[in-house]
């Protein structure tokens, strides 16, 4: 599991993820909104995710496991 590509556009950090479940993420450092795109095509937006949490997600040995344990059920979200 690893970040395949990272791009910074303004306040947004865009990542392509090599994971069994996650394909892309977009994090806005200003609004603290995190968008996760899954391999099944679904996208979810998570609110008020601290930048430190997103940084830990990016460097985690498994982004999928970190997402499940530290983001998925801890922050409010909506399906996009």
CSV table of C-alpha atoms in Angstrom, one decimal, residues 2-9 11-19 21-29 33-39 42-46 49 53-59 62-64 66-68 71 80:
chain,number,residue,atom,x,y,z
A,2,UNK,CA,1.5,3.3,-1.0
A,3,UNK,CA,0.9,6.7,-2.5
A,4,UNK,CA,1.5,6.3,-6.3
A,5,UNK,CA,1.2,10.0,-7.1
A,6,UNK,CA,0.8,13.2,-5.2
A,7,UNK,CA,-0.1,16.7,-6.6
A,8,UNK,CA,-0.7,19.9,-4.7
A,9,UNK,CA,-3.1,22.4,-6.3
A,11,UNK,CA,-5.0,24.3,-0.8
A,12,UNK,CA,-5.7,20.8,-2.1
A,13,UNK,CA,-3.5,17.7,-1.8
A,14,UNK,CA,-4.4,15.1,-4.4
A,15,UNK,CA,-3.2,11.5,-4.0
A,16,UNK,CA,-3.5,8.3,-6.0
A,17,UNK,CA,-3.4,5.4,-3.6
A,18,UNK,CA,-2.2,1.9,-4.2
A,19,UNK,CA,-4.7,0.1,-1.9
A,21,UNK,CA,-10.0,-0.5,-1.5
A,22,UNK,CA,-9.0,3.1,-2.0
A,23,UNK,CA,-8.0,4.7,-5.3
A,24,UNK,CA,-7.8,8.4,-4.7
A,25,UNK,CA,-8.0,11.0,-2.0
A,26,UNK,CA,-8.3,14.8,-2.0
A,27,UNK,CA,-7.7,16.8,1.1
A,28,UNK,CA,-8.3,20.5,1.4
A,29,UNK,CA,-5.9,22.1,4.0
A,33,UNK,CA,-12.5,18.3,4.0
A,34,UNK,CA,-11.3,14.9,2.8
A,35,UNK,CA,-12.8,13.1,-0.2
A,36,UNK,CA,-12.1,9.4,-0.6
A,37,UNK,CA,-12.7,7.6,-3.8
A,38,UNK,CA,-13.1,3.8,-3.6
A,39,UNK,CA,-12.4,1.1,-6.2
A,42,UNK,CA,-18.1,5.5,-4.7
A,43,UNK,CA,-16.9,8.8,-3.2
A,44,UNK,CA,-17.4,10.1,0.3
A,45,UNK,CA,-16.6,13.5,1.8
A,46,UNK,CA,-15.4,13.6,5.4
A,49,UNK,CA,-10.4,16.0,9.4
A,53,UNK,CA,-4.7,13.0,10.8
A,54,UNK,CA,-4.4,13.2,7.0
A,55,UNK,CA,-0.6,13.3,7.2
A,56,UNK,CA,-0.7,10.1,9.3
A,57,UNK,CA,-3.0,8.6,6.8
A,58,UNK,CA,-0.6,9.4,3.9
A,59,UNK,CA,2.4,7.8,5.6
A,62,UNK,CA,-1.7,0.6,5.1
A,63,UNK,CA,-3.9,3.6,4.1
A,64,UNK,CA,-7.0,1.3,4.1
A,66,UNK,CA,-5.7,3.6,8.9
A,67,UNK,CA,-8.8,4.9,7.1
A,68,UNK,CA,-11.0,2.2,8.7
A,71,UNK,CA,-11.2,8.2,9.9
A,80,UNK,CA,-21.0,12.3,-3.1
